[in-house]
mmCIF file of C-alpha atoms in Angstrom:
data_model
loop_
_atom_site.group_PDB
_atom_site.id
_atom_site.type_symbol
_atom_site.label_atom_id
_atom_site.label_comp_id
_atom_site.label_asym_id
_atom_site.label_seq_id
_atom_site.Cartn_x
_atom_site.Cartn_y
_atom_site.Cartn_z
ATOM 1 C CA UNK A 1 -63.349 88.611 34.219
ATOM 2 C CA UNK A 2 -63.936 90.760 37.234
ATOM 3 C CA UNK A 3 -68.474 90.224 36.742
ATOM 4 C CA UNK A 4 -67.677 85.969 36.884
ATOM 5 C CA UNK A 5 -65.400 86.153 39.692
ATOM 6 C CA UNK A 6 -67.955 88.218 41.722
ATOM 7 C CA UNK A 7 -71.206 86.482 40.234
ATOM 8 C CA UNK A 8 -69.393 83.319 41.831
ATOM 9 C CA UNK A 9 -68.897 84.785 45.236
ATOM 10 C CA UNK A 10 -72.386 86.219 45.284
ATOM 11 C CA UNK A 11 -73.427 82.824 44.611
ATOM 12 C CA UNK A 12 -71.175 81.043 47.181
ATOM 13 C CA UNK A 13 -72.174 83.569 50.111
ATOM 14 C CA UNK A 14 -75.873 82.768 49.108
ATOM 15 C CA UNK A 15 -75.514 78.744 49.092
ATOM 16 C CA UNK A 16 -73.854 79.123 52.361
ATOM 17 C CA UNK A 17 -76.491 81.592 53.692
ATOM 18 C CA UNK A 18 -73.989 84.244 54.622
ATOM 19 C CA UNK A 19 -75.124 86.876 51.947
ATOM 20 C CA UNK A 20 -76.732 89.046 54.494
ATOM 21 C CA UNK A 21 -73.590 89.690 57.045
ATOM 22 C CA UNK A 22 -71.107 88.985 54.099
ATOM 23 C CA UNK A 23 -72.319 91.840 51.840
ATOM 24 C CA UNK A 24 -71.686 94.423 54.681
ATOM 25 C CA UNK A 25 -68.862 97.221 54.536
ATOM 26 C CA UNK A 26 -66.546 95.759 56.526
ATOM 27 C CA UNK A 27 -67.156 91.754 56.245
ATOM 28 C CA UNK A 28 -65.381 90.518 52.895
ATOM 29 C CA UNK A 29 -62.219 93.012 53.892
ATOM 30 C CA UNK A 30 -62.113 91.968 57.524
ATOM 31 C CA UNK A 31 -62.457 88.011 56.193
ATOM 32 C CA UNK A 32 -59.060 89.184 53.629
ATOM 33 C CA UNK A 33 -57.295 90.447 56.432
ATOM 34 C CA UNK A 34 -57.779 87.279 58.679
ATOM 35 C CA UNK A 35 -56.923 85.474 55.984
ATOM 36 C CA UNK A 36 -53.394 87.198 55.760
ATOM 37 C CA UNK A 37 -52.406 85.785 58.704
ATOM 38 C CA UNK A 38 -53.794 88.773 61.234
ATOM 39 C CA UNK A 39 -55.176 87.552 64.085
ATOM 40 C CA UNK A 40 -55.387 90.327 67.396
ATOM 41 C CA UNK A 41 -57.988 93.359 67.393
ATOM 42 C CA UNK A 42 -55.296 96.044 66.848
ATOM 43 C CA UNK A 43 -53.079 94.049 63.738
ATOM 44 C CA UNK A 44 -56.957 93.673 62.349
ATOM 45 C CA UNK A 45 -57.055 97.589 62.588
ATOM 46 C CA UNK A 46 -53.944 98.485 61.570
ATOM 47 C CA UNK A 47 -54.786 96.081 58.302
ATOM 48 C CA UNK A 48 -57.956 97.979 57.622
ATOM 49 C CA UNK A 49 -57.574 101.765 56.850
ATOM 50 C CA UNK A 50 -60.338 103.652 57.890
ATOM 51 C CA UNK A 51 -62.841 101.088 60.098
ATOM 52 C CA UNK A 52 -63.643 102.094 63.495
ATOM 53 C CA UNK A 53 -63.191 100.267 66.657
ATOM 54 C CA UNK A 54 -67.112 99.876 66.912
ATOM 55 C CA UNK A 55 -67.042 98.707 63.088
ATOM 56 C CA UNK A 56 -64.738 96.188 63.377
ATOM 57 C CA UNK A 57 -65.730 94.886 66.994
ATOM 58 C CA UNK A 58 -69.429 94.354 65.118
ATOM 59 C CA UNK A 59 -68.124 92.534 62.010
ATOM 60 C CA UNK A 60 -66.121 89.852 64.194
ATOM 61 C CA UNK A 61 -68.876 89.456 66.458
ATOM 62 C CA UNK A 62 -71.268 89.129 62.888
ATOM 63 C CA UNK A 63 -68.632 87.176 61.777
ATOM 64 C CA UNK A 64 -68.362 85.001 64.637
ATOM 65 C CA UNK A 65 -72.502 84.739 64.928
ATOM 66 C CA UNK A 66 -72.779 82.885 61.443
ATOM 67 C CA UNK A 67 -69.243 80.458 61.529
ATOM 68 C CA UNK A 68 -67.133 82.566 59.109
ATOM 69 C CA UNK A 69 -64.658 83.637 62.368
ATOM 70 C CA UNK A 70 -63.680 82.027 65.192
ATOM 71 C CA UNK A 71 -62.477 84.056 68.342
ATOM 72 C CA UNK A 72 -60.610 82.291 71.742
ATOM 73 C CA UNK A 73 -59.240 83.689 74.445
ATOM 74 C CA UNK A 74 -55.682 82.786 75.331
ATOM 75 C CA UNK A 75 -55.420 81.940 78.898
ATOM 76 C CA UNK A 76 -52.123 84.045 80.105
ATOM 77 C CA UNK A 77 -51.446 87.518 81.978
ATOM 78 C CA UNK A 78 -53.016 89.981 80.523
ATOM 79 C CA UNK A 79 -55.356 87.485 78.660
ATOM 80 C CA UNK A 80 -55.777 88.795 74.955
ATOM 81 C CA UNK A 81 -58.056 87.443 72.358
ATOM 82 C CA UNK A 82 -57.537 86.008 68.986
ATOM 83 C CA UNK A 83 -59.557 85.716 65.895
ATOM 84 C CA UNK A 84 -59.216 83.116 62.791
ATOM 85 C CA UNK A 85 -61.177 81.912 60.430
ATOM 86 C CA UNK A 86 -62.917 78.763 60.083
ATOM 87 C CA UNK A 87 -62.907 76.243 57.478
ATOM 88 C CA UNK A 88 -66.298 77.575 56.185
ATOM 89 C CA UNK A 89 -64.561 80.657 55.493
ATOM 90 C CA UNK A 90 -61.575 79.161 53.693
ATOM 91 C CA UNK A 91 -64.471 78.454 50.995
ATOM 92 C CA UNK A 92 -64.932 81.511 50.275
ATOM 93 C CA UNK A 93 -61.294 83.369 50.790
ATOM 94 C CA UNK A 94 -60.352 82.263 47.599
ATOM 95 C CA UNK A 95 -63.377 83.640 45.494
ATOM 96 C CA UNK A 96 -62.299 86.990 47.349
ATOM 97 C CA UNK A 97 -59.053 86.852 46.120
ATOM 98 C CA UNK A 98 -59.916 86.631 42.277
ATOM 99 C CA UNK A 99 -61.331 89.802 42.712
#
């Protein structure tokens, strides 16, 4: 059960062409963690036991590189910045979850 559900994500991140940045540590689990609703740098953290500022900062900005994320800035005092994903990556959220 486990073997199809991955052999169709594998698949999936290859006919999307996002096997390369998808199949590092922290992509799929920073992906499940958007996808739970967590949107700001620290709640992504806090979501993700053990990744490192510098991990995570490089995954979004992977993430963001090939369409899977999408970060904006929201224009108030202090400005902060938000991250969600993109419909591209609500193909492949659910694949993740079956696992």
């Amino acid at each position: 059960m486990v073997a199809r559900a991955a052999e169709r994500l594998v698949f999936a991140l290859y006919r999307h062409g996002i096997h390369e940045v998808a199949c590092r540590k922290w992509s799929l689990p920073t992906l499940l963690a958007l996808h739970g609703c967590a949107e700001r740098f620290n709640r992504l953290k806090d979501c993700l036991p053990g990744v490192t500022s510098r991990a995570l900062s490089s995954t979004l900005k992977e993430l963001c590189r090939v369409g899977l994320v999408e970060r904006w800035v929201v224009d108030e005092y202090p400005p902060r910045t938000c991250y969600r994903l993109t419909s591209s990556a609500h193909l492949v959220v659910p694949l993740l979850e079956r696992l």
